[in-house]
XYZ file of C-alpha atoms in Angstrom:
685
model
C 140.939 -65.182 -23.945
C 142.533 -68.152 -25.730
C 140.940 -71.406 -24.669
C 142.756 -74.703 -25.339
C 140.898 -77.388 -27.119
C 139.963 -80.708 -25.522
C 140.853 -83.537 -27.925
C 138.995 -86.759 -28.368
C 140.761 -89.968 -27.527
C 139.611 -91.586 -30.776
C 142.058 -91.109 -33.634
C 140.424 -90.548 -37.043
C 143.048 -90.555 -39.726
C 142.367 -88.750 -42.981
C 141.600 -90.695 -46.119
C 144.019 -88.653 -48.191
C 146.479 -85.791 -47.889
C 144.298 -83.000 -49.210
C 145.059 -79.363 -48.506
C 141.896 -77.352 -47.974
C 141.536 -73.629 -48.556
C 141.402 -72.940 -44.833
C 144.581 -74.945 -44.215
C 146.301 -73.145 -47.067
C 145.328 -69.762 -45.642
C 146.528 -70.857 -42.237
C 149.981 -71.728 -43.604
C 150.186 -68.427 -45.448
C 149.145 -66.614 -42.299
C 152.104 -68.083 -40.433
C 154.497 -66.577 -42.979
C 152.506 -63.361 -43.420
C 155.611 -61.245 -42.821
C 158.132 -63.366 -44.675
C 156.155 -63.500 -47.938
C 155.739 -59.692 -48.280
C 159.359 -59.172 -47.260
C 160.632 -61.583 -49.926
C 158.259 -60.084 -52.497
C 159.396 -56.577 -51.596
C 163.088 -57.403 -51.918
C 162.628 -59.082 -55.282
C 160.452 -56.238 -56.522
C 163.072 -53.703 -55.448
C 165.724 -55.654 -57.360
C 163.464 -55.774 -60.428
C 162.909 -52.009 -60.194
C 166.662 -51.366 -60.250
C 166.994 -53.791 -63.157
C 164.188 -52.080 -65.127
C 165.741 -48.656 -64.525
C 169.065 -49.915 -65.907
C 167.492 -51.109 -69.187
C 168.031 -48.965 -72.259
C 164.897 -47.851 -74.141
C 164.379 -49.623 -77.450
C 162.582 -48.080 -80.455
C 160.679 -50.174 -82.981
C 160.050 -49.025 -86.534
C 157.918 -51.014 -88.997
C 157.679 -50.974 -92.787
C 154.750 -52.612 -94.573
C 155.476 -54.729 -97.642
C 153.046 -56.497 -99.973
C 154.353 -59.532 -101.838
C 152.604 -59.998 -105.182
C 151.297 -63.389 -106.125
C 153.685 -65.096 -108.561
C 150.813 -65.640 -111.048
C 150.681 -61.865 -111.679
C 154.019 -62.039 -113.506
C 154.011 -61.694 -117.298
C 156.084 -64.834 -117.581
C 155.257 -67.500 -115.001
C 158.342 -68.051 -112.907
C 156.867 -71.429 -112.016
C 157.088 -72.372 -115.689
C 160.772 -71.375 -115.823
C 162.210 -72.893 -112.663
C 159.288 -74.258 -110.694
C 157.610 -73.014 -107.492
C 155.016 -74.830 -105.418
C 151.579 -73.550 -104.328
C 150.712 -70.043 -103.134
C 151.231 -70.738 -99.418
C 154.581 -72.344 -100.031
C 155.592 -69.467 -102.268
C 154.739 -66.819 -99.664
C 156.432 -68.778 -96.874
C 159.511 -69.008 -99.062
C 159.523 -65.245 -99.566
C 159.224 -64.671 -95.797
C 162.325 -66.777 -95.277
C 164.142 -64.930 -98.027
C 163.306 -61.675 -96.242
C 165.211 -62.996 -93.219
C 168.113 -64.400 -95.261
C 171.689 -63.289 -94.820
C 171.847 -61.993 -98.403
C 169.019 -59.503 -97.800
C 170.410 -58.519 -94.396
C 173.879 -57.952 -95.828
C 172.560 -55.827 -98.700
C 170.512 -53.669 -96.299
C 173.444 -53.433 -93.879
C 175.805 -52.286 -96.652
C 173.265 -49.711 -97.849
C 173.074 -48.294 -94.322
C 176.876 -48.157 -94.146
C 176.967 -46.227 -97.425
C 174.385 -43.803 -96.053
C 176.538 -43.500 -92.877
C 173.722 -44.745 -90.691
C 176.068 -47.398 -89.322
C 179.802 -46.965 -88.716
C 182.452 -49.690 -88.691
C 185.673 -49.876 -86.719
C 189.023 -50.475 -88.362
C 189.019 -54.123 -87.374
C 187.630 -56.108 -90.307
C 186.296 -58.954 -88.182
C 183.866 -56.496 -86.540
C 181.845 -56.506 -89.780
C 180.430 -60.008 -89.229
C 179.752 -59.303 -85.581
C 177.850 -56.129 -86.414
C 175.981 -57.892 -89.242
C 174.854 -60.641 -86.890
C 173.760 -58.097 -84.289
C 171.914 -56.207 -87.008
C 170.051 -59.348 -88.119
C 169.066 -60.235 -84.535
C 167.108 -56.961 -84.247
C 165.025 -57.718 -87.364
C 161.575 -59.304 -87.138
C 159.404 -60.368 -90.056
C 155.682 -60.764 -89.259
C 153.365 -61.937 -92.075
C 149.665 -61.094 -91.707
C 147.640 -64.288 -91.756
C 145.616 -65.004 -94.941
C 147.033 -61.910 -96.689
C 150.081 -61.020 -98.761
C 151.052 -58.301 -96.316
C 154.202 -58.627 -94.219
C 155.527 -56.269 -91.534
C 159.314 -55.683 -91.422
C 160.335 -54.317 -88.028
C 163.686 -53.219 -86.651
C 164.462 -52.490 -83.008
C 167.276 -50.196 -81.940
C 168.251 -47.744 -79.246
C 168.440 -45.117 -82.028
C 164.947 -44.300 -83.397
C 166.330 -42.936 -86.686
C 168.388 -46.078 -87.243
C 165.318 -48.210 -86.525
C 163.309 -46.487 -89.287
C 166.211 -46.459 -91.759
C 166.972 -50.139 -91.143
C 163.345 -51.256 -91.640
C 163.140 -49.352 -94.948
C 166.566 -50.590 -96.039
C 165.508 -54.208 -95.528
C 162.332 -53.696 -97.569
C 164.284 -52.117 -100.444
C 167.012 -54.768 -100.187
C 164.392 -57.506 -100.578
C 162.951 -55.971 -103.767
C 166.448 -55.439 -105.185
C 167.454 -59.010 -104.305
C 164.326 -60.290 -106.024
C 165.063 -58.340 -109.215
C 168.662 -59.547 -109.276
C 167.689 -63.165 -108.671
C 164.870 -62.961 -111.228
C 167.244 -61.535 -113.841
C 169.828 -64.205 -113.091
C 167.258 -66.965 -113.199
C 165.748 -65.668 -116.437
C 169.173 -65.384 -118.074
C 170.162 -68.863 -116.931
C 166.813 -70.241 -118.016
C 167.128 -68.639 -121.460
C 170.653 -70.014 -121.949
C 169.609 -73.415 -120.746
C 166.495 -73.481 -122.977
C 168.556 -72.521 -126.035
C 170.947 -75.408 -125.417
C 168.060 -77.698 -124.682
C 166.234 -76.587 -127.859
C 169.213 -77.684 -129.967
C 169.182 -81.057 -128.263
C 165.437 -81.381 -128.781
C 165.804 -80.552 -132.482
C 168.353 -83.335 -132.911
C 166.223 -85.750 -130.879
C 163.104 -84.919 -132.937
C 164.917 -85.504 -136.217
C 166.336 -88.774 -134.931
C 162.862 -89.949 -133.820
C 161.290 -89.061 -137.176
C 164.052 -90.903 -139.075
C 163.595 -93.954 -136.877
C 159.841 -93.945 -137.582
C 160.240 -93.622 -141.335
C 162.992 -96.243 -141.449
C 160.815 -98.733 -139.584
C 157.916 -98.202 -141.994
C 160.159 -98.793 -145.002
C 161.835 -101.895 -143.545
C 158.559 -103.549 -142.650
C 156.774 -102.406 -145.818
C 153.972 -100.849 -143.809
C 151.315 -99.154 -145.925
C 147.972 -99.845 -144.340
C 148.786 -101.786 -141.201
C 145.314 -101.234 -139.812
C 143.618 -102.856 -142.837
C 145.963 -105.837 -142.722
C 145.195 -106.282 -139.057
C 141.438 -106.239 -139.728
C 141.715 -108.852 -142.510
C 143.976 -111.097 -140.465
C 141.648 -110.902 -137.478
C 138.633 -111.766 -139.708
C 140.479 -114.755 -141.176
C 141.467 -115.895 -137.684
C 137.871 -115.638 -136.513
C 136.587 -117.728 -139.469
C 139.248 -120.374 -138.998
C 138.506 -120.538 -135.301
C 134.828 -121.161 -136.040
C 135.725 -123.878 -138.580
C 138.052 -125.451 -136.069
C 135.295 -125.584 -133.485
C 132.944 -127.253 -136.019
C 135.486 -129.843 -137.191
C 136.428 -130.620 -133.617
C 132.751 -131.480 -132.970
C 132.743 -133.817 -135.972
C 135.992 -135.342 -134.838
C 134.562 -136.069 -131.425
C 131.623 -137.962 -133.002
C 133.821 -139.892 -135.436
C 136.301 -140.729 -132.689
C 133.476 -142.050 -130.520
C 132.334 -144.448 -133.292
C 135.905 -145.434 -133.992
C 136.549 -146.303 -130.366
C 133.317 -148.343 -130.192
C 134.385 -150.378 -133.222
C 137.904 -150.936 -131.890
C 136.620 -151.950 -128.470
C 134.066 -154.409 -130.014
C 136.523 -156.008 -132.472
C 136.380 -156.055 -136.260
C 135.643 -159.802 -136.506
C 132.878 -159.710 -133.896
C 130.026 -159.247 -136.336
C 127.436 -160.042 -133.731
C 128.800 -157.271 -131.481
C 129.302 -154.859 -134.352
C 125.729 -155.488 -135.401
C 124.503 -154.013 -132.133
C 126.416 -150.709 -132.603
C 124.243 -147.629 -133.273
C 126.023 -146.841 -136.530
C 125.068 -150.356 -137.836
C 121.604 -150.467 -136.401
C 120.779 -147.129 -138.005
C 121.848 -148.300 -141.498
C 118.778 -148.747 -143.805
C 120.199 -151.675 -145.825
C 121.074 -153.553 -142.639
C 117.561 -152.975 -141.372
C 116.025 -154.420 -144.628
C 118.389 -157.394 -144.611
C 117.500 -158.139 -141.022
C 113.792 -157.989 -141.930
C 114.387 -160.473 -144.803
C 116.387 -162.646 -142.429
C 113.528 -162.708 -139.986
C 111.089 -163.806 -142.763
C 113.428 -166.621 -143.901
C 114.000 -167.768 -140.333
C 110.234 -168.113 -139.835
C 109.929 -169.928 -143.188
C 112.737 -172.361 -142.252
C 111.050 -172.987 -138.955
C 107.761 -173.822 -140.677
C 109.468 -176.106 -143.268
C 111.411 -177.901 -140.575
C 108.119 -179.044 -139.106
C 107.105 -180.714 -142.393
C 110.397 -181.636 -144.079
C 113.711 -183.011 -143.186
C 117.020 -181.174 -143.657
C 117.667 -182.852 -147.017
C 114.408 -181.880 -148.556
C 114.923 -179.646 -151.598
C 112.682 -176.921 -150.176
C 114.474 -177.120 -146.901
C 117.865 -176.848 -148.553
C 116.730 -173.956 -150.698
C 115.447 -172.021 -147.657
C 118.644 -172.642 -145.673
C 120.735 -171.560 -148.655
C 118.853 -168.257 -148.843
C 119.268 -167.701 -145.077
C 123.025 -168.301 -145.332
C 123.234 -165.894 -148.211
C 121.450 -163.156 -146.212
C 123.788 -163.658 -143.215
C 126.807 -163.349 -145.436
C 125.338 -160.261 -147.023
C 124.725 -158.720 -143.543
C 128.337 -159.369 -142.486
C 129.552 -157.886 -145.731
C 127.505 -154.733 -145.175
C 128.681 -154.449 -141.552
C 132.233 -154.704 -142.753
C 131.609 -151.902 -145.262
C 130.032 -149.718 -142.547
C 133.008 -150.296 -140.217
C 135.494 -149.507 -142.966
C 133.538 -146.383 -143.856
C 133.523 -145.190 -140.221
C 137.284 -145.689 -139.939
C 137.916 -143.784 -143.174
C 135.619 -140.975 -141.988
C 137.506 -140.717 -138.674
C 140.848 -140.501 -140.503
C 139.514 -137.843 -142.888
C 138.033 -135.714 -140.062
C 141.232 -136.057 -138.050
C 143.285 -134.933 -141.037
C 140.966 -131.981 -141.658
C 141.125 -130.953 -137.977
C 144.933 -130.920 -138.053
C 144.968 -128.872 -141.250
C 142.541 -126.294 -139.847
C 144.541 -126.188 -136.580
C 147.686 -125.423 -138.578
C 145.851 -122.684 -140.474
C 144.638 -121.174 -137.149
C 148.177 -121.120 -135.761
C 149.489 -119.462 -138.899
C 146.689 -116.881 -138.789
C 147.331 -116.218 -135.088
C 151.033 -115.791 -135.765
C 150.226 -113.275 -138.540
C 147.956 -111.317 -136.181
C 150.583 -111.313 -133.445
C 153.240 -110.206 -135.862
C 151.018 -107.382 -137.078
C 150.278 -106.415 -133.426
C 153.991 -106.284 -132.648
C 154.578 -104.104 -135.654
C 151.602 -101.945 -134.660
C 152.934 -101.610 -131.090
C 156.399 -100.661 -132.286
C 154.929 -98.241 -134.817
C 152.758 -96.605 -132.133
C 155.742 -96.352 -129.830
C 157.812 -94.592 -132.474
C 154.916 -92.289 -133.341
C 154.472 -91.398 -129.636
C 158.151 -90.591 -129.325
C 157.929 -88.314 -132.330
C 154.812 -86.595 -130.967
C 156.293 -86.153 -127.481
C 159.510 -84.683 -128.787
C 157.616 -82.435 -131.218
C 155.334 -81.139 -128.406
C 158.319 -80.560 -126.107
C 160.124 -78.793 -128.919
C 157.115 -76.520 -129.518
C 156.843 -75.686 -125.784
C 160.529 -74.796 -125.521
C 160.425 -72.818 -128.737
C 157.461 -70.769 -127.496
C 158.870 -70.286 -123.975
C 162.279 -69.153 -125.154
C 160.600 -66.524 -127.293
C 158.566 -65.243 -124.321
C 161.640 -65.215 -122.063
C 163.671 -63.206 -124.564
C 160.815 -60.735 -124.938
C 160.532 -60.096 -121.160
C 164.155 -60.478 -120.043
C 164.643 -56.696 -119.825
C 161.381 -56.047 -117.913
C 162.222 -54.768 -114.399
C 159.200 -55.652 -112.264
C 159.478 -56.734 -108.646
C 157.265 -59.250 -106.913
C 156.784 -56.867 -103.964
C 156.023 -53.237 -103.289
C 156.345 -51.101 -100.204
C 152.920 -50.033 -98.923
C 154.121 -47.931 -95.970
C 157.670 -46.927 -95.252
C 158.802 -46.964 -91.639
C 158.601 -43.661 -89.762
C 160.916 -42.548 -86.976
C 159.282 -43.753 -83.738
C 158.636 -41.061 -81.123
C 158.163 -43.341 -78.097
C 160.138 -46.410 -77.066
C 158.478 -49.779 -77.634
C 160.374 -51.608 -74.916
C 161.075 -52.310 -72.218
C 157.689 -51.742 -70.591
C 159.188 -51.057 -67.198
C 155.897 -50.979 -65.289
C 154.993 -54.361 -66.694
C 158.422 -55.783 -65.826
C 158.125 -54.540 -62.247
C 154.577 -55.830 -61.955
C 155.513 -59.223 -63.405
C 158.513 -59.455 -61.078
C 156.365 -58.643 -58.072
C 153.691 -61.160 -59.033
C 156.224 -63.895 -59.764
C 158.049 -63.213 -56.487
C 154.783 -63.290 -54.577
C 153.660 -66.570 -56.185
C 157.119 -68.105 -55.794
C 157.304 -67.203 -52.116
C 153.892 -68.725 -51.465
C 154.822 -71.845 -53.437
C 158.067 -72.266 -51.490
C 156.206 -71.852 -48.198
C 153.580 -74.412 -49.169
C 156.176 -76.862 -50.463
C 158.185 -76.469 -47.240
C 155.086 -77.219 -45.185
C 154.152 -80.215 -47.336
C 157.659 -81.677 -47.063
C 157.789 -81.066 -43.314
C 157.955 -84.497 -41.625
C 157.851 -83.254 -38.064
C 154.960 -83.112 -35.623
C 153.835 -79.488 -35.473
C 150.092 -79.464 -34.860
C 147.287 -81.623 -33.521
C 146.509 -83.425 -36.734
C 150.143 -84.512 -37.113
C 150.068 -86.077 -33.661
C 146.852 -87.949 -34.364
C 147.636 -89.158 -37.877
C 151.393 -89.626 -37.895
C 151.768 -91.015 -34.372
C 148.423 -92.825 -34.152
C 148.209 -91.991 -30.442
C 145.685 -90.206 -28.218
C 146.404 -86.512 -28.147
C 145.849 -85.120 -24.657
C 146.563 -81.455 -25.368
C 148.494 -78.924 -27.410
C 150.641 -76.695 -25.194
C 151.448 -73.310 -26.800
C 154.989 -72.007 -27.003
C 155.255 -68.624 -25.326
C 158.345 -67.059 -23.833
C 157.613 -65.389 -20.489
C 161.159 -64.345 -19.672
C 164.732 -65.298 -20.282
C 165.132 -66.999 -16.879
C 165.068 -70.802 -16.733
C 162.934 -70.606 -13.581
C 160.184 -68.754 -15.382
C 160.310 -71.246 -18.276
C 159.410 -74.128 -15.903
C 157.226 -72.447 -13.294
C 154.531 -71.167 -15.627
C 151.308 -72.574 -14.261
C 149.242 -70.378 -11.995
C 146.007 -71.562 -10.372
C 144.514 -68.079 -10.702
C 145.760 -67.335 -14.228
C 143.660 -67.757 -17.356
C 146.472 -67.419 -19.893
C 146.763 -69.936 -22.724
C 149.551 -71.894 -21.089
C 147.719 -72.388 -17.784
C 144.557 -73.365 -19.644
C 146.553 -75.928 -21.625
C 147.893 -77.457 -18.387
C 144.358 -77.644 -17.036
C 143.335 -79.386 -20.265
C 146.060 -81.978 -19.705
C 144.690 -82.521 -16.237
C 141.159 -82.984 -17.582
C 142.325 -85.321 -20.364
C 144.221 -87.540 -17.911
C 141.122 -87.769 -15.723
C 138.946 -88.668 -18.653
C 141.383 -91.270 -19.976
C 142.086 -93.025 -16.711
C 140.676 -96.544 -16.848
C 140.298 -96.593 -13.048
C 140.929 -94.469 -9.995
C 143.911 -96.702 -9.131
C 145.881 -95.091 -11.976
C 147.843 -92.668 -9.879
C 151.478 -92.957 -10.966
C 152.404 -91.364 -14.305
C 155.811 -91.529 -15.984
C 156.668 -88.488 -18.123
C 159.226 -88.857 -20.910
C 160.097 -87.725 -24.438
C 162.135 -88.783 -27.445
C 164.988 -86.323 -27.092
C 166.105 -83.494 -24.842
C 164.892 -79.893 -25.254
C 161.276 -80.929 -25.941
C 160.060 -79.295 -22.687
C 159.417 -82.539 -20.848
C 160.391 -81.275 -17.374
C 158.383 -78.076 -17.770
C 155.211 -79.974 -18.778
C 155.671 -82.597 -16.071
C 156.232 -80.057 -13.300
C 153.400 -77.732 -14.315
C 150.990 -80.663 -14.758
C 151.887 -81.771 -11.220
C 151.197 -78.214 -10.001
C 147.753 -78.376 -11.650
C 146.943 -81.751 -10.044
C 148.059 -80.361 -6.683
C 144.963 -78.180 -6.788
C 142.818 -81.351 -6.768
C 144.578 -83.461 -4.160
C 147.829 -84.704 -2.754
C 150.308 -84.650 -5.605
C 153.985 -85.634 -5.725
C 156.572 -84.712 -8.363
C 159.574 -87.095 -8.556
C 162.646 -86.216 -10.579
C 163.900 -89.572 -11.922
C 166.633 -88.102 -14.148
C 169.466 -89.196 -11.855
C 172.175 -88.583 -14.427
C 171.418 -84.912 -15.117
C 169.192 -83.537 -12.313
C 167.786 -80.114 -13.184
C 164.776 -79.250 -11.031
C 166.966 -77.746 -8.342
C 168.017 -75.091 -10.857
C 164.415 -73.895 -11.087
C 163.518 -73.989 -7.376
C 164.888 -72.068 -4.415
C 168.112 -73.520 -3.169
C 166.826 -74.153 0.353
C 163.780 -76.078 -0.804
C 165.563 -79.340 -1.732
C 167.411 -80.828 1.270
C 167.957 -84.303 -0.253
C 166.966 -86.348 -3.221
C 165.911 -89.655 -4.777
C 169.511 -90.855 -4.908
C 169.821 -90.447 -1.128
C 166.572 -92.352 -0.565
C 167.572 -95.256 -2.838
C 171.018 -95.431 -1.200
C 169.285 -95.487 2.232
C 171.131 -92.376 3.281
C 167.951 -90.398 3.944
C 164.264 -90.878 4.651
C 161.473 -89.935 2.249
C 160.178 -87.275 4.598
C 163.489 -85.500 4.837
C 163.905 -85.477 1.049
C 160.398 -84.245 0.280
C 160.136 -80.523 -0.405
C 157.116 -78.324 -0.885
C 156.313 -75.840 -3.606
C 152.919 -74.457 -2.860
C 150.552 -77.416 -2.594
C 152.932 -79.678 -4.550
C 155.318 -82.164 -2.930
C 158.664 -82.599 -4.641
C 161.355 -85.264 -4.504
C 164.246 -84.096 -6.628
C 167.046 -86.309 -7.938
C 169.460 -84.699 -5.523
C 172.970 -85.367 -6.583
C 174.177 -86.984 -9.848
C 175.047 -90.688 -9.983
C 176.522 -93.010 -12.586
C 174.479 -95.899 -11.200
C 171.110 -94.456 -12.182
C 169.774 -97.504 -14.009
C 170.903 -99.913 -11.299
C 169.037 -97.849 -8.714
C 165.863 -97.627 -10.813
C 165.895 -101.351 -11.591
C 166.323 -102.241 -7.930
C 163.381 -103.470 -5.912
C 163.768 -100.595 -3.519
C 162.581 -98.122 -6.198
C 159.534 -100.263 -6.914
C 158.769 -100.441 -3.183
C 159.205 -96.704 -2.924
C 156.599 -96.101 -5.643
C 154.236 -98.482 -3.854
C 154.654 -96.555 -0.624
C 154.152 -93.199 -2.326
C 151.069 -94.529 -4.181
C 149.389 -94.969 -0.795
C 150.431 -91.551 0.508
C 149.482 -89.448 -2.562
C 146.559 -89.154 -4.915
C 148.796 -88.409 -7.937
C 152.461 -89.131 -8.557
C 154.355 -87.759 -11.585
C 157.766 -89.299 -12.321
C 159.939 -87.087 -14.581
C 162.147 -89.522 -16.599
C 165.118 -88.897 -18.924
C 164.472 -88.795 -22.682
C 164.550 -92.144 -24.505
C 167.353 -91.292 -26.937
C 169.669 -90.388 -24.065
C 169.298 -93.497 -21.899
C 166.828 -96.323 -21.383
C 165.991 -95.295 -17.793
C 162.498 -94.231 -18.833
C 161.706 -97.796 -19.957
C 162.688 -99.118 -16.533
C 160.613 -96.508 -14.690
C 157.601 -96.935 -16.999
C 157.202 -100.587 -15.949
C 156.540 -99.452 -12.355
C 154.061 -96.724 -13.367
C 150.391 -96.927 -14.291
C 150.637 -94.844 -17.486
C 153.119 -92.902 -19.566
C 152.708 -89.278 -20.691
C 154.748 -88.797 -23.888
C 155.949 -85.242 -24.551
C 156.528 -84.303 -28.224
C 158.189 -80.988 -29.017
C 156.396 -79.284 -31.950
C 158.614 -79.182 -35.018
C 161.608 -80.628 -33.157
C 161.984 -84.187 -34.466
C 160.877 -86.099 -37.518
C 158.039 -88.566 -37.198
C 160.274 -91.624 -37.525
C 162.258 -90.758 -34.391
C 159.125 -90.027 -32.346
C 157.399 -93.233 -33.474
C 160.521 -95.201 -32.641
C 160.425 -93.848 -29.065
C 156.718 -94.608 -28.661
C 157.287 -98.102 -30.027
C 159.950 -98.725 -27.367
C 157.497 -97.669 -24.643
C 154.793 -100.000 -25.982
C 157.245 -102.891 -26.423
C 158.318 -102.508 -22.776
C 154.760 -103.323 -21.727
C 153.952 -99.886 -20.330
C 150.545 -98.261 -20.864
C 150.439 -95.122 -23.035
C 148.132 -92.483 -21.556
C 148.629 -90.248 -24.547
C 150.780 -87.676 -26.304
C 151.180 -84.006 -25.293
C 152.285 -81.681 -28.110
C 154.500 -79.083 -26.451
C 155.840 -75.712 -27.643
C 153.294 -75.486 -30.474
C 153.218 -72.341 -32.570
C 150.085 -70.382 -31.496
C 149.749 -68.888 -34.959
C 149.133 -72.306 -36.548
C 145.695 -73.789 -36.769
C 144.944 -77.066 -35.066
C 145.295 -78.917 -38.365
C 148.334 -78.022 -40.398
C 148.243 -77.950 -44.237
């Protein structure tokens, strides 16, 4: 027996939208018939497609491409080829070239393996189709390559693979012969040019030697460099002497030639031996004059004689100082003149060395040109001889290891694999579409949607189960003695309302929904039937614009309605009908003044009167998107039961309706998810 689940009033939203394995399996279980059906249809279509495919036969020839270095004459030396890998890759591309394909195609035509129509343009079409069926597969790190051809005709497949292999070797021989011939012709022309260039270079070298008179340029360069070195050393020495002489000369000039006292203090004067002796004699005479002056007067003969000697010594000292100064000046001029002469000699020697270097450089350049042209001439002369000797040698760079054999079994299509792949892809695609559809679904389908997307208390999930095609049976489902899933769900609503009531005074409940066809009336009426088992319960149909409850009940049950009561045309007792233990006040007849009647004080007073007479009152209101009558009624009720049809409306519309209820000031008792798919789990993936 299916038991409905009692939901907590506390909403616990998920941290993130994560699909668990159990949720995924639940979604797949819902579509457990659709997925196999879709997979079966696609598989059936793939089977018919595979049957319609023509069998293809694949024949393979094995070719080994020789390394280019095995050739007698290196092709690289003649017209240049890069490394081994590049060479082999180039040959693989040549194998797939149009020239090779066309040669093989023409050979097959000559052998009547392929026939052409009378229309000439068909040739290119057939050639392109022929090339599309060719595959070249080199074996990694080897010189082996597989040449395969696929065709509906097994004999043609083998012939084509072999024809391509032979066409490649023939193409190689033709191209090698053409290249060798062209290379030989070109080298002969080039050899003549090199001969003329070599002769011209040799004449230029000899002419330069004769013009410059070059015999032993190396010896001249050595002598000139030795002379330059000696002169440079002499220049350094004389420049040292010049610095000393210039220093003395500047001292003399700064002191002054007539300033004998100052000149006498110069080092060059003080160091002179004669000056030193004269100064010693002067000192002796000065002491003698000093002694005589103490005994004699200035006119005394001895005194005069001593003074005369002292004057003579002073004059002699000045004369010697003058000679020393003149000698220093002459020495400075001589050293300066010598320095200039040596400097000129150094410059001339340097110029000679540079001139010899220039001649040496030019001579070396001419000699290099002669050597280069002679070496190039020798290489060309040797190569042209080798090329002429091997021009008639017919050796290919490739040989066929295994010729293609006529295949006995088709290589493709592998029909079982195609059918299996189609079935697997269809199965995976169907599951992916189902999961994507569920993930993009923005409606409220299961309990978790109601809790997370609406952020409201979920009172119960009512399963969707068709009992019969009659409207009456759609509404009157609840049975006090039945234990079916629907009746248990209604009992769960009853329990949830009891648990969520804040006080026993909460007796009057408004029942509404966002839009029509969400099963609002059915849930409201059956919930009232369930509460009737607990106490006095009244069901009021407040949909005065489109009354419907009378369609579900016996015609003689309803004698009047809410419209008659509000218009004071009937009493409550006369308009109250019974259905089992449940009291019913239907809308009665339609009216265009529904909102005016519900807004009126008389309706509020009526609910107050009925609150005292009954333990539970359920007011069935119109849906919110139709009219705003439910907002008016909700203000006079204790709580609102909000019915949400599973998978009917998107979340935005439902939340907008709930927001209107809350903004009106009414109390939300909770949400009831109606017409839920029983095959879905409580929490949808």
